[in-house]
Coordinates of C-alpha atoms and ligand atoms in Angstrom, one line a residue:
M11 CA -9.3 204.8 42.0
R12 CA -8.0 207.7 39.9
S13 CA -5.1 205.5 37.7
L14 CA -8.1 203.0 37.4
L15 CA -10.4 206.1 35.7
R16 CA -7.3 207.4 33.5
I17 CA -6.8 204.1 32.3
A18 CA -10.6 203.4 31.3
V19 CA -10.4 207.2 30.1
G20 CA -7.6 206.1 28.1
S21 CA -8.5 203.1 26.4
V22 CA -12.1 205.1 25.3
V23 CA -9.9 207.7 23.7
A24 CA -7.9 204.9 21.8
L25 CA -11.0 202.9 20.9
T26 CA -12.3 205.9 19.2
C27 CA -9.7 206.4 16.9
A28 CA -9.4 203.0 16.5
M29 CA -13.3 203.0 15.5
A30 CA -12.9 205.8 13.6
Q31 CA -10.3 203.8 10.7
Q32 CA -11.0 200.9 9.0
N33 CA -7.5 198.9 8.6
T34 CA -6.7 199.9 5.5
F35 CA -3.1 198.2 6.2
D36 CA -4.7 194.7 6.2
T37 CA -3.2 194.0 2.9
P38 CA -0.1 191.6 2.0
E39 CA 2.4 194.4 2.8
G40 CA 0.7 195.9 5.5
R41 CA 0.8 192.1 7.1
Q42 CA 4.4 191.8 6.0
Q43 CA 5.6 194.5 7.8
G44 CA 3.4 193.7 10.6
A45 CA 4.9 190.6 10.6
A46 CA 9.0 192.2 10.4
L47 CA 7.5 195.1 13.4
F48 CA 6.4 191.7 15.3
Q49 CA 9.9 190.3 15.5
T50 CA 11.5 193.1 16.9
H51 CA 8.7 194.5 19.6
C52 CA 7.4 190.9 20.1
A53 CA 8.8 188.2 19.8
Y54 CA 10.9 188.2 22.3
C55 CA 7.9 187.9 24.5
H56 CA 5.4 186.0 22.4
G57 CA 7.6 183.9 20.6
A58 CA 8.7 184.3 17.0
R59 CA 5.4 182.4 15.9
G60 CA 3.4 184.2 18.1
E61 CA 3.1 181.1 20.3
G62 CA 4.1 182.5 23.5
G63 CA 6.4 182.9 26.4
R64 CA 6.3 185.5 28.9
G65 CA 3.4 186.6 27.1
A66 CA 0.4 184.9 26.0
D67 CA 0.1 182.4 22.9
L68 CA -1.6 184.2 20.2
T69 CA -1.9 181.0 18.0
S70 CA -5.4 180.3 19.8
G71 CA -7.9 182.6 17.8
T72 CA -9.1 183.6 21.3
Y73 CA -8.0 186.3 23.5
K74 CA -8.7 187.1 26.9
H75 CA -9.3 191.0 26.0
G76 CA -11.0 190.7 22.7
G77 CA -10.0 189.7 19.5
S78 CA -12.1 192.0 17.1
E79 CA -10.0 194.4 15.0
R80 CA -10.2 197.0 17.0
E81 CA -9.5 195.3 20.4
L82 CA -6.5 193.8 19.2
Y83 CA -5.2 197.0 17.9
A84 CA -6.6 198.9 21.5
T85 CA -4.6 196.0 23.3
I86 CA -1.7 196.3 21.3
R87 CA -1.6 200.2 20.9
N88 CA -2.1 200.9 24.5
G89 CA -0.7 197.5 26.1
I90 CA -2.1 195.6 29.0
P91 CA -2.2 197.5 32.6
G92 CA -1.3 195.8 35.5
T93 CA 0.6 193.2 33.7
E94 CA 3.9 193.0 31.1
M95 CA 2.2 193.7 28.0
P96 CA 3.9 196.7 27.6
T97 CA 2.7 199.6 25.0
V98 CA 4.4 200.1 22.0
R99 CA 7.1 202.1 20.7
A100 CA 6.0 202.3 17.2
T101 CA 3.3 205.1 14.7
D102 CA -0.4 204.2 14.6
E103 CA 0.0 203.1 11.4
E104 CA 2.5 200.2 12.5
V105 CA 0.2 199.5 15.2
W106 CA -2.0 198.9 12.4
K107 CA 0.2 196.3 10.6
I108 CA 0.9 194.5 13.9
T109 CA -2.7 194.1 13.9
A110 CA -3.5 192.9 10.7
F111 CA -0.4 190.6 11.3
V112 CA -1.5 188.9 14.8
K113 CA -4.6 188.6 13.3
T114 CA -3.1 186.2 11.3
L115 CA -1.7 184.1 13.9
G116 CA -4.5 182.9 15.1
S117 CA -5.6 181.2 12.1
A118 CA -2.5 179.5 10.7
G119 CA -2.9 176.5 12.6
L120 CA 0.5 177.0 14.6
R121 CA -0.8 176.4 17.8
E122 CA 1.6 174.1 20.2
T123 CA 0.3 171.7 22.4
A124 CA 1.2 170.7 25.5
T125 CA 2.5 167.1 25.1
G126 CA 1.8 166.1 29.2
D127 CA -1.0 165.1 30.5
P128 CA -3.1 167.6 32.5
V129 CA -5.5 165.0 34.2
A130 CA -2.1 163.9 35.9
G131 CA -0.6 167.5 36.1
K132 CA -3.5 168.5 37.9
A133 CA -3.2 165.5 41.1
V134 CA 0.4 166.3 41.0
Y135 CA -0.4 170.3 41.2
E136 CA -2.8 169.1 44.4
T137 CA -0.8 166.2 46.2
K138 CA 2.8 166.3 45.7
G139 CA 3.8 169.8 44.4
R140 CA 1.6 171.6 47.1
C141 CA 1.0 174.7 44.7
A142 CA -2.3 175.4 46.3
T143 CA -0.3 176.7 49.4
C144 CA 0.9 179.4 47.6
H145 CA -1.5 179.7 45.0
S146 CA -4.9 179.5 44.2
I147 CA -7.4 178.5 41.7
N148 CA -10.7 179.2 40.8
G149 CA -10.8 181.1 44.5
Q150 CA -9.5 177.8 46.0
G151 CA -6.0 178.2 47.5
G152 CA -3.5 180.6 49.1
N153 CA -2.4 184.4 47.7
L154 CA 1.0 184.2 48.5
G155 CA 1.8 183.4 44.8
P156 CA -0.2 185.2 41.7
E157 CA -4.0 183.3 40.9
L158 CA -3.3 180.9 38.0
T159 CA -7.2 180.6 36.8
A160 CA -6.2 181.8 33.7
I161 CA -2.4 181.5 33.5
G162 CA -2.6 179.4 30.2
R163 CA -3.8 182.5 28.6
S164 CA -1.7 185.0 29.8
R165 CA 1.8 183.1 29.4
G166 CA 3.0 180.6 26.9
L167 CA 4.3 176.9 27.6
Q168 CA 7.9 177.4 27.8
H169 CA 7.3 180.0 30.5
L170 CA 5.3 177.8 32.5
M171 CA 8.2 175.5 32.6
A172 CA 10.4 177.9 33.5
S173 CA 8.3 179.0 36.0
L174 CA 8.6 175.9 38.0
T175 CA 12.2 174.8 37.2
T176 CA 14.2 178.1 37.4
P177 CA 11.7 180.1 39.2
E178 CA 14.7 183.2 39.9
A179 CA 15.0 183.6 36.2
D180 CA 11.9 185.2 35.4
V181 CA 10.0 186.4 38.1
A182 CA 6.4 188.8 37.1
V183 CA 7.0 192.2 38.3
P184 CA 4.8 192.6 41.3
Y185 CA 6.7 189.8 42.9
R186 CA 10.0 191.0 42.8
A187 CA 12.0 190.7 46.1
V188 CA 14.9 193.5 47.5
R189 CA 16.3 194.3 50.3
V190 CA 17.8 197.9 50.6
V191 CA 20.6 199.1 53.3
T192 CA 20.9 202.8 54.1
K193 CA 24.1 204.6 54.3
S194 CA 22.8 204.9 58.3
G195 CA 22.2 201.1 58.9
K196 CA 18.5 200.9 58.1
T197 CA 17.2 197.9 56.5
A198 CA 13.9 197.9 54.9
S199 CA 12.4 194.3 52.7
G200 CA 9.7 194.1 50.7
I201 CA 8.3 193.9 47.0
R202 CA 10.0 196.7 44.4
L203 CA 6.7 198.6 43.2
N204 CA 8.9 200.8 41.1
E205 CA 12.8 202.0 40.4
D206 CA 15.0 204.3 38.4
D207 CA 18.7 205.7 38.3
I208 CA 17.9 208.1 41.5
S209 CA 15.2 206.4 43.7
I210 CA 13.5 203.2 44.1
Q211 CA 9.8 202.7 46.2
L212 CA 9.0 199.4 47.8
R213 CA 6.2 198.1 49.6
D214 CA 8.0 196.5 52.9
T215 CA 6.7 193.4 54.4
G216 CA 4.6 195.4 57.1
D217 CA 2.8 196.4 53.6
N218 CA 4.1 200.0 54.4
L219 CA 4.7 202.0 51.2
R220 CA 8.6 203.4 51.2
A221 CA 10.5 205.4 49.2
F222 CA 14.3 205.5 49.2
M223 CA 17.2 208.3 46.9
K224 CA 19.6 205.7 45.9
E225 CA 22.5 208.6 47.1
D226 CA 21.0 207.2 50.6
L227 CA 21.9 203.8 50.3
K228 CA 24.2 201.2 50.8
E229 CA 22.7 198.8 49.3
I230 CA 20.7 197.3 47.1
S231 CA 20.5 193.5 47.2
R232 CA 18.1 190.8 44.8
D233 CA 19.5 188.1 46.3
K234 CA 16.3 186.3 47.0
P235 CA 14.2 187.3 43.6
S236 CA 12.0 184.8 43.7
L237 CA 9.3 182.8 46.4
M238 CA 8.7 179.7 44.7
P239 CA 10.5 176.9 45.1
S240 CA 12.5 175.3 42.5
Y241 CA 10.8 172.0 41.2
G242 CA 13.2 171.0 39.0
T243 CA 14.7 168.5 40.9
T244 CA 11.7 167.3 42.9
L245 CA 9.5 166.7 40.7
S246 CA 10.3 163.9 37.5
K247 CA 10.5 165.3 33.9
K248 CA 7.1 163.4 33.0
E249 CA 5.2 165.1 36.2
L250 CA 7.0 168.7 34.6
D251 CA 5.2 168.0 31.5
D252 CA 2.0 167.6 33.5
V253 CA 1.6 170.2 35.3
V254 CA 3.0 172.4 32.5
A255 CA -0.1 170.3 30.6
Y256 CA -2.4 171.3 33.1
L257 CA -1.5 175.2 34.0
S258 CA -1.8 175.7 30.1
S259 CA -5.3 174.1 30.2
L260 CA -6.6 176.6 33.1
R261 CA -8.1 179.6 30.5
G262 CA -10.9 181.2 33.0
S263 CA -14.4 181.3 32.2
L264 CA -14.0 182.9 29.2
Ligands
HEC317 C1 7.4 192.1 28.1 C2 6.9 191.4 27.3 C3 5.5 191.4 26.5 C4 5.8 192.5 25.4 C5 6.8 193.0 24.7 C6 4.6 192.0 24.5 N1 3.8 191.5 25.4 FE1 1.6 191.3 24.4 N2 1.1 190.6 26.6 C7 2.2 190.3 27.1 C8 1.3 189.3 28.6 C9 2.4 189.1 29.8 C10 -0.1 188.9 27.8 C11 -0.5 188.3 28.8 C12 -1.6 189.3 29.8 C13 -2.4 188.7 30.6 O1 -2.1 188.6 31.6 O2 -4.0 189.0 30.3 C14 0.0 190.0 26.7 C15 -0.7 189.4 25.8 C16 -1.3 190.2 24.8 C17 -2.3 190.1 24.0 C18 -3.9 189.5 24.5 C19 -3.9 188.6 24.5 C20 -5.3 188.0 24.9 O3 -5.5 187.0 25.0 O4 -5.9 188.9 24.8 C21 -2.3 190.7 22.4 C22 -2.9 190.4 21.4 C23 -0.6 191.0 22.0 N3 -0.1 191.1 24.3 C24 0.2 191.3 21.3 C25 1.3 191.6 21.8 C26 1.7 192.5 20.7 C27 1.5 192.7 18.9 C28 3.6 192.8 20.8 C29 4.0 193.6 20.0 C30 3.7 195.0 19.6 C31 3.1 192.8 22.2 N4 2.3 191.9 22.4 C32 4.4 192.4 23.1 C33 3.8 189.9 27.1 C34 4.2 191.0 26.0
HEC318 C1 5.9 178.8 48.4 C2 5.0 179.1 47.7 C3 5.0 178.8 46.2 C4 4.5 177.5 46.1 C5 4.7 176.2 47.1 C6 4.2 177.2 44.8 N1 4.7 178.8 44.0 FE1 4.3 179.4 42.0 N2 5.0 181.1 42.6 C7 5.6 181.6 43.9 C8 5.6 183.1 43.9 C9 5.5 183.9 45.1 C10 5.1 183.3 42.1 C11 5.8 184.9 41.7 C12 7.2 185.0 41.9 C13 7.9 184.2 40.6 O1 7.2 184.5 39.4 O2 9.0 183.6 40.6 C14 5.4 182.1 41.8 C15 5.3 182.1 40.5 C16 4.5 180.5 39.7 C17 4.3 181.0 38.4 C18 4.6 182.4 37.1 C19 2.7 182.8 37.2 C20 3.5 184.2 36.2 O3 2.2 185.1 36.5 O4 4.7 183.4 35.5 C21 3.8 179.7 38.3 C22 3.1 178.9 36.8 C23 3.2 179.1 39.4 N3 4.3 179.9 40.1 C24 3.3 178.0 39.3 C25 3.5 177.0 40.8 C26 3.2 175.3 40.4 C27 2.7 174.6 39.0 C28 3.5 175.2 41.5 C29 3.6 173.6 42.3 C30 4.0 172.6 41.6 C31 3.9 176.1 42.5 N4 3.6 177.6 42.0 C32 4.0 175.7 43.4 C33 5.1 181.0 44.7 C34 4.7 179.1 44.9

């Protein structure tokens, strides 16, 4: 609760700063510099053309976290707590330039659309894929994997396909499994919460928070990084394309 409040206060401060200032960097030069900054700071998640990947598709012109200049600025300045969207290491002036560039993505008509058939994909999701045993959509389904109600807004097509075919490659941060063995021979397994050079914290399978100093550990293994099965061979190319089209169509109630 306290950390939630802190987040809320943080964004109010940023919003107020943003309101006090018009985007004076929304000029041809500003947008051009913003485009270069975007390649450095954002493209590895959002794609070179903003088409999305591990990050959201930014070409649709509609935004889960708000599409006004101020809202975009706040999203980019502060990141989105609880997701992989980080704060950016750039000056406020640079963030305004990035904001000006990001605004152009929504209207550039570069939007990528899924090639598969979302209706057929929904059927695969419900039957052959048995996806609902672990995932929920609009409150229906299991909880072992992340909620997918608005997954099409958070992730691009390429990431969605990779999630199905190589789930171990890019596990969403809150779902990273890890197992540690201490020098005295005790073991603990769970979801990694935090890690730095000297310590690691995890939530074990009994839902307890555990912290370990690395100097006390004999082993840290991440050999079973995703609990999501790979569908690269169990579903056909067409079925995979259809499921991706279905996932991409899930955009919540916006
Ligand atoms: C490590 C990956 C990563 C990086 C780097 C990253 N983002 Fe994101 N971004 C995400 C993810 C994931 C989301 C979706 C969060 C969610 O679930 O709502 C997101 C969401 C957003 C949104 C909100 C979209 C919406 O629908 O409201 C904007 C705008 C955005 N990012 C812009 C940027 C910009 C600009 C940069 C570079 C300064 C950047 N991001 C860097 C991963 C990233
Ligand atoms: C045995 C449980 C299980 C089944 C069955 C399962 N998943 Fe998953 N899925 C997970 C878990 C756990 C994660 C989170 C770890 C990861 O990203 O690999 C995940 C991650 C995902 C992600 C990435 C979410 C994100 O935020 O990027 C997508 C998309 C996804 N699953 C879709 C599906 C689809 C579609 C099916 C059926 C074809 C399916 N899953 C079947 C457990 C499962």
